Coordinates of C-alpha atoms in Angstrom, one line a residue:
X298 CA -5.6 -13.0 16.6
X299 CA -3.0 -14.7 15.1
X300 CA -2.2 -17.2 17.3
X301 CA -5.9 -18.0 17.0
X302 CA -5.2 -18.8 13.4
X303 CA -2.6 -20.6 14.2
X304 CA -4.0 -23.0 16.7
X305 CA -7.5 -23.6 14.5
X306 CA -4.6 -24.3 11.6
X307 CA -3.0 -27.0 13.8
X308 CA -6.1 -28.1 14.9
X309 CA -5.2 -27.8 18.5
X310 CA -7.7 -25.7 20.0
X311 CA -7.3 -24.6 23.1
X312 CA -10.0 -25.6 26.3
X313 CA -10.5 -22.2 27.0
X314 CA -10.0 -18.4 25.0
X315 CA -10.5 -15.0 26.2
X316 CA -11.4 -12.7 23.4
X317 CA -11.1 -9.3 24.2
X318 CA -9.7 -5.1 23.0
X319 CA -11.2 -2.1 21.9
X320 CA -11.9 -3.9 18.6
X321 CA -14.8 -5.2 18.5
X322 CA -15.2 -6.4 14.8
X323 CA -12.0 -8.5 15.0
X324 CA -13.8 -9.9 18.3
X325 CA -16.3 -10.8 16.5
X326 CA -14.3 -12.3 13.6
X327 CA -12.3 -14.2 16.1
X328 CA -15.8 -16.1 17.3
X329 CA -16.2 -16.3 13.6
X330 CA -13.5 -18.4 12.9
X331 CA -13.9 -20.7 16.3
X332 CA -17.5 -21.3 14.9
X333 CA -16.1 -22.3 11.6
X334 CA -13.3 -24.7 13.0
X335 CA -16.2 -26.4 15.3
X336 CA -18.9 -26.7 12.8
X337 CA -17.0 -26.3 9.0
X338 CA -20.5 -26.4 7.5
X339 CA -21.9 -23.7 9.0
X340 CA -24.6 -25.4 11.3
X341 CA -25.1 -24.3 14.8
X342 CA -24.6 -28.1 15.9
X343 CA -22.0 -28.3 18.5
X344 CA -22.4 -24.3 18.9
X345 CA -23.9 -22.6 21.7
X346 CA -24.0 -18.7 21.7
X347 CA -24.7 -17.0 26.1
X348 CA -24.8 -13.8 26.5
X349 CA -22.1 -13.1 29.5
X350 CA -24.5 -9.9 30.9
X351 CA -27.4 -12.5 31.6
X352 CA -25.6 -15.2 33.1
X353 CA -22.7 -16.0 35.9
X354 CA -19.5 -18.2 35.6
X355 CA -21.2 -21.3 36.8
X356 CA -23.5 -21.2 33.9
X357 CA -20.6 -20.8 32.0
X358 CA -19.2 -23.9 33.7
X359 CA -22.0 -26.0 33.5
X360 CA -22.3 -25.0 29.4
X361 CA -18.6 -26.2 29.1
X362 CA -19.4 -29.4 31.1
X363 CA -21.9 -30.8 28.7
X364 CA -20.3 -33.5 26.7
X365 CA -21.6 -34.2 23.2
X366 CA -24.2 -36.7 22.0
X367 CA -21.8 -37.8 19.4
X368 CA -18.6 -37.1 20.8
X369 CA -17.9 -34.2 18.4
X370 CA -16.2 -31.2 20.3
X371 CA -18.5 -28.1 21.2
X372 CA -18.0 -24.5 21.3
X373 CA -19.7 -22.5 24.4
X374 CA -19.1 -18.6 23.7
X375 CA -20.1 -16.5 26.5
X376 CA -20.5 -13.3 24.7
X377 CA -19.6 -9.5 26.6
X378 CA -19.0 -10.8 30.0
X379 CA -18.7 -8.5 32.4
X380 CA -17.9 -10.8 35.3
X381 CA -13.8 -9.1 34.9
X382 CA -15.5 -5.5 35.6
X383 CA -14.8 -3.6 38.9
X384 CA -16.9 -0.1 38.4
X385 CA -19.1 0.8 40.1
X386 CA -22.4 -0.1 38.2
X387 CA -21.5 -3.8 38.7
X388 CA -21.0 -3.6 42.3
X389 CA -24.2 -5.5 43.0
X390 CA -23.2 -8.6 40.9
X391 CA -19.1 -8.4 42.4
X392 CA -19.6 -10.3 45.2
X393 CA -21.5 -12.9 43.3
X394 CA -19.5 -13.1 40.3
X395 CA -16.4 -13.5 42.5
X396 CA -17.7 -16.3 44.5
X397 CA -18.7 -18.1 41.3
X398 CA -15.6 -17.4 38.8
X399 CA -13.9 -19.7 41.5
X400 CA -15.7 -22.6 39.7
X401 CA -13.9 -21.3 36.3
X402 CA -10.7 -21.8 37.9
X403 CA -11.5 -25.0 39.4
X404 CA -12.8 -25.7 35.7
X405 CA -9.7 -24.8 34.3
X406 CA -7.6 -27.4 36.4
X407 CA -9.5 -30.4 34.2
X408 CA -11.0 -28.6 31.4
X409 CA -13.5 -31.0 29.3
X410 CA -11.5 -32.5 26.4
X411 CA -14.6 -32.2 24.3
X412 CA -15.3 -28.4 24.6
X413 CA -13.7 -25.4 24.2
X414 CA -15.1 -22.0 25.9
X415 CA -14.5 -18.6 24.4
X416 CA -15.4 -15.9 26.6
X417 CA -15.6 -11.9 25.2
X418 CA -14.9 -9.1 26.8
X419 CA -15.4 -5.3 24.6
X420 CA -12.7 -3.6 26.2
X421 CA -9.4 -4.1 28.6
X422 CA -8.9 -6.4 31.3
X423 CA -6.4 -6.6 33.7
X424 CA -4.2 -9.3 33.3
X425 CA -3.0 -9.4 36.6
X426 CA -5.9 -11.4 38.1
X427 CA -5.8 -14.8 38.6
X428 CA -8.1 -15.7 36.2
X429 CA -6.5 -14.1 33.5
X430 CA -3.5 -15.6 34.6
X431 CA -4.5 -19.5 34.6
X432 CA -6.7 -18.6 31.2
X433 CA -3.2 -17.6 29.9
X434 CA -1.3 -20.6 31.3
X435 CA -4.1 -23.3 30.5
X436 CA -5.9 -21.6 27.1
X437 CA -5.4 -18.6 25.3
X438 CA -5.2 -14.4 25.4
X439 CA -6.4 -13.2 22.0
X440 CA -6.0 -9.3 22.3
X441 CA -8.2 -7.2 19.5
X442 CA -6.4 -4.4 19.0
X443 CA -6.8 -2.1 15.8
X444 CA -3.8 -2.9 13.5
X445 CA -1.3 0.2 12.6
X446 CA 0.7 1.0 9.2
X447 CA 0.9 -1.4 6.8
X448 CA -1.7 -4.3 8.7
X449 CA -4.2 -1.8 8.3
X450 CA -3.9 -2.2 4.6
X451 CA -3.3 -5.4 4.5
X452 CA -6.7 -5.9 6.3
X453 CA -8.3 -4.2 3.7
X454 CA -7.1 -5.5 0.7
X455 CA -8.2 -9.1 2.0
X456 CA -12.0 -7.7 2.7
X457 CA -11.8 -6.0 -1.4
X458 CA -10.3 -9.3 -2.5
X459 CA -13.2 -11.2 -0.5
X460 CA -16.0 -9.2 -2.8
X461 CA -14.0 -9.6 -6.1
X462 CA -12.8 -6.4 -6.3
X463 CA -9.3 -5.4 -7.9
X464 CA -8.2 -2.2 -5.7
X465 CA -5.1 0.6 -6.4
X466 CA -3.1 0.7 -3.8
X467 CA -3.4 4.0 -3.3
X468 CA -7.5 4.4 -2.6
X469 CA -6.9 1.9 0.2
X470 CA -4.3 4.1 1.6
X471 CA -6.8 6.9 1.2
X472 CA -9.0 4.6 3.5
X473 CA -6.7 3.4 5.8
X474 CA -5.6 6.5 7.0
X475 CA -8.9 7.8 7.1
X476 CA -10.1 5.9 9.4
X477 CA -10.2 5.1 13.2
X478 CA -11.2 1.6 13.5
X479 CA -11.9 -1.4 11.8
X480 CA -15.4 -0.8 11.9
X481 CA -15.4 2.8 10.0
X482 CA -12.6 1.4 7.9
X483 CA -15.5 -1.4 6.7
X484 CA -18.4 1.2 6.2
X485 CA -16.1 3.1 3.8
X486 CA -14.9 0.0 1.8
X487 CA -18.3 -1.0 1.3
X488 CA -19.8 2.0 0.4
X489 CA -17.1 2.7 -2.3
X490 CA -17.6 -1.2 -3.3
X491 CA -21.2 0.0 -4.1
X492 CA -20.2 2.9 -5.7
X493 CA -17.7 1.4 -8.0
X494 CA -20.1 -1.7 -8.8
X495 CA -20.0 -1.9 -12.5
X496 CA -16.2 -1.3 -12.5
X497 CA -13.5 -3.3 -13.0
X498 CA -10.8 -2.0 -10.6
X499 CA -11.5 0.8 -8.1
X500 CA -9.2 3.9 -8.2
X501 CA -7.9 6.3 -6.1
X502 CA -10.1 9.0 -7.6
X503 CA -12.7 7.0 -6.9
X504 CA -11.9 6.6 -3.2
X505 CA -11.6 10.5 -3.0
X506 CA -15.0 10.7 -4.2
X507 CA -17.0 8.5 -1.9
X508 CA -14.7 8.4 1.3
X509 CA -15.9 10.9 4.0
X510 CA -12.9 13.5 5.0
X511 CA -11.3 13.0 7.8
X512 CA -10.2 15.0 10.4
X513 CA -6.5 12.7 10.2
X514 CA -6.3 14.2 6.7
X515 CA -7.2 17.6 7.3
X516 CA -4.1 17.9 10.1
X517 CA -2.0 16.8 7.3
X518 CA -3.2 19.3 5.0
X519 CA -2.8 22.2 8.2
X520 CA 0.7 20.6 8.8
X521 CA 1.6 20.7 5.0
X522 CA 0.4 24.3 4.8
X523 CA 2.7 25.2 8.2
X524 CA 5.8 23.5 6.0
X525 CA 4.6 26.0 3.4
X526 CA 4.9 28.8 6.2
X527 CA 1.5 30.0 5.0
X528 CA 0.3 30.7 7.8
X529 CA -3.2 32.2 6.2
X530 CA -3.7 28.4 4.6
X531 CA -3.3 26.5 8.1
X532 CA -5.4 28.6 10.5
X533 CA -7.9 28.0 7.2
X534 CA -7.7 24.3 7.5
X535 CA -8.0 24.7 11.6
X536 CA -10.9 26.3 11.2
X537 CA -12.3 24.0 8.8
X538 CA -12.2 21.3 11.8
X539 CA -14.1 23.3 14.1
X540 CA -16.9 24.0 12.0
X541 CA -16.9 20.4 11.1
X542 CA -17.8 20.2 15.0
X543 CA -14.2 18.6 16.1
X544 CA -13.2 18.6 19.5
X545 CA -10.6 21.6 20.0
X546 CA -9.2 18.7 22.1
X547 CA -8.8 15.8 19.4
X548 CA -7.8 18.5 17.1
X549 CA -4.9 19.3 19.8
X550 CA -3.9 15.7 20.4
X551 CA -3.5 14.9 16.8
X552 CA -1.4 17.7 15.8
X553 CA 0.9 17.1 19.2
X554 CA 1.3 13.4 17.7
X555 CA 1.8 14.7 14.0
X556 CA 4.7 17.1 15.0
X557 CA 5.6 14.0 17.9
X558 CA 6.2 11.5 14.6
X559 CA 7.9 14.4 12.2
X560 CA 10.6 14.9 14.9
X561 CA 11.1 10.9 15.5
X562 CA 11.2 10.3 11.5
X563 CA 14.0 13.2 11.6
X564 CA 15.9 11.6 14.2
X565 CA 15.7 8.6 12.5
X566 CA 16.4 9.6 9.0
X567 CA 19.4 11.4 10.9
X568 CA 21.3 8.0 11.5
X569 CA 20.4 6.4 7.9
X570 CA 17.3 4.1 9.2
X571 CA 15.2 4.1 5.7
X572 CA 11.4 5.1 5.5
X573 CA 10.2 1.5 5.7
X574 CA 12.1 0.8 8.4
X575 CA 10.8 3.5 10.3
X576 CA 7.2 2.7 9.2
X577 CA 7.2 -0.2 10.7
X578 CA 9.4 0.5 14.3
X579 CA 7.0 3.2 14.8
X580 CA 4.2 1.4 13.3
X581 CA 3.1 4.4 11.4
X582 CA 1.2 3.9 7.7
X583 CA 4.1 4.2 5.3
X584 CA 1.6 7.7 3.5
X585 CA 1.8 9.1 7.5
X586 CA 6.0 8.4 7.2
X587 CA 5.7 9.7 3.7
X588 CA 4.3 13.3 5.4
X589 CA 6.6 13.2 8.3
X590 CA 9.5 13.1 6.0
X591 CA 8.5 15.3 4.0
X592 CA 7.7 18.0 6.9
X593 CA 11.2 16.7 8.8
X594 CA 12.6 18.8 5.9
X595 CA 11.3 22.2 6.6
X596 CA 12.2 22.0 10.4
X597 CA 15.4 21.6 12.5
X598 CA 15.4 19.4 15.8
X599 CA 15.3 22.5 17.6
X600 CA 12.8 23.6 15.6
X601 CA 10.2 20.5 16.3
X602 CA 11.4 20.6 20.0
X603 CA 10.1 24.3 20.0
X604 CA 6.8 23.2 18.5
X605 CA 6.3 20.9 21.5
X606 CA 7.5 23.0 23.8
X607 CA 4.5 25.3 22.3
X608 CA 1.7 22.8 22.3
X609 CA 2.5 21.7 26.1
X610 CA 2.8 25.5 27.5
X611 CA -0.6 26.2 25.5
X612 CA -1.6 22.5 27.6
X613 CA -1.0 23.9 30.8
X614 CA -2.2 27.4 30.0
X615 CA -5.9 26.2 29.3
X616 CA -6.2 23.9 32.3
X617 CA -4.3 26.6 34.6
X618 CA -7.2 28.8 33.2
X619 CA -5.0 31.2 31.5
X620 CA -6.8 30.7 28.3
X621 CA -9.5 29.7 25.5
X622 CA -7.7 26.1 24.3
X623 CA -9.3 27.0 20.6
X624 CA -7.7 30.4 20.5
X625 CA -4.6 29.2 22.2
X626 CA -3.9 26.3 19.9
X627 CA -4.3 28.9 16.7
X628 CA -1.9 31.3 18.5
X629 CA 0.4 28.2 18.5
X630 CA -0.3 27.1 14.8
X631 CA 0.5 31.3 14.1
X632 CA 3.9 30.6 15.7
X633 CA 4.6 27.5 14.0
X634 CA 4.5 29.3 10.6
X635 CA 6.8 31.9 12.1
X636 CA 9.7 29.4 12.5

């Protein structure tokens, strides 16, 4: 997304942009901020808004094509195309939509100097098709992927700072790490804005008090309490998830990455690489590198290797049908308290 900024900075757009990720709110913010640079008042003049499931590349084409009454430059956005897809609920349309994205590519040879397309896709695309390819030769790739660590909080801090609101640092940790996406990290920052309305700065007591619990913060608590060897305290906290209707999977997967990130953070503290160095080589939140340090303390190398070990032998176990995964990963967080 940056080199979005960047270009609207300059004030070189390019002729044509393909939005796309898993993020679908910085998708929407990159549109956002095309809108703004084509039409700085706000108007919709010189902005035209398709929706890419209704319509084909030549229409597309044929938006792009139109030259301005006044010789302003326009903005075509073709919103969620799915003209990139290959599954099998677009077969019907492939044939068609592969016929005409040749007229994108032909389009892309002599672009119109007084439009620039942006195209969206929610999802991946594969960037070894030829469109993607001259798209990234002639205009512009803007992937929307959810940022990690620090650019999560950074994020934040801009959106408080947007409403007027003074934040400690370490309620938008709280959020931050509470959070999967962009999206649920937004509904939580505005519902504490509303909850903190009359004050002047929002604290981190107030963030525990309005911020949903997550199931992140919970495998730090179960992983703090297996530091603790109490092992009582973690199957508690295991527990807790499942009743909080967690999949035994997710619940698996995070705890494989937790122990995955204390064993990297020992390595690394090993050969003298400081915490905010390793924050941001492994792109962890500097509170997640705070935890793993803390936890690389209690375990040797061996010791995390073991844990592994554990978690992929109680893997293959439940899809070799040797075993409930629920009451095989609580054997496993049993035996991590033992060590």
């Amino acid at each position: 997304m940056q080199l979005l900024i960047d270009d609207i900075n300059c004030g070189k757009l390019k002729p044509v942009y393909l939005i796309f990720g898993e993020e679908s709110r910085l998708i929407e913010e990159s549109l956002q901020n095309l809108i703004k640079a084509i039409s700085p008042g706000g108007g919709e003049w010189g902005i035209e808004i398709l929706d890419g499931t209704l319509i084909n590349p030549y229409t597309a084409v044929a938006a792009a094509q139109e030259s301005s009454l006044f010789g302003d430059r326009r903005l075509v956005a073709v919103k969620n195309i799915n003209w990139l897809e290959t599954t099998a609920k677009n077969s019907g349309l492939k044939n068609e939509n592969e016929d005409s994205l040749n007229s994108l590519l032909v389009y892309l040879e002599k672009p119109n100097p007084d439009a620039c397309l942006a195209l969206t896709v929610r999802g991946n695309i594969d960037k070894r098709r030829k469109l993607v390819q001259q798209i990234h030769k002639k205009g512009r790739l803007i992937e929307c992927v959810t940022p990690k660590g620090v650019e999560r909080d950074a994020w934040l801090a801009r959106r408080f700072e947007a409403a007027g609101f003074k934040v400690e640092k370490r309620a938008i940790a709280h959020i931050s790490v509470s959070c999967v996406n962009l999206n649920q990290m937004a509904n939580e920052a505005d519902k504490l804005m509303l909850y903190c309305a009359d004050k002047a700065e929002i604290s981190y007591n107030d963030a525990l008090a309005t911020v949903a619990e997550s199931s992140l913060l919970t495998v730090f608590e179960l992983t703090d309490a297996a530091v603790a060897k109490n092992a009582a305290k973690a199957c508690s906290y295991y527990r807790r998830l499942l009743q909080q209707g967690e999949d035994v999977q997710k619940i698996f997967g995070l705890l494989a990455a937790q122990f995955r990130n204390i064993l990297l953070v020992k390595d690394m503290l090993k050969i003298g690489v400081s915490q905010s160095v390793i924050a941001k080589e492994l792109r962890l939140h500097p509170y997640v590198t705070e935890k793993c340090t803390y936890a690389s303390r209690a375990f040797s190398q061996r010791q995390l290797i073991k844990v592994l070990e554990m978690l992929l032998a109680a893997d293959i176990a439940y899809k070799s049908g040797q075993g409930d995964l629920k009451e095989l990963l609580e054997t496993v967080i049993l035996r991590i308290c033992e060590l």
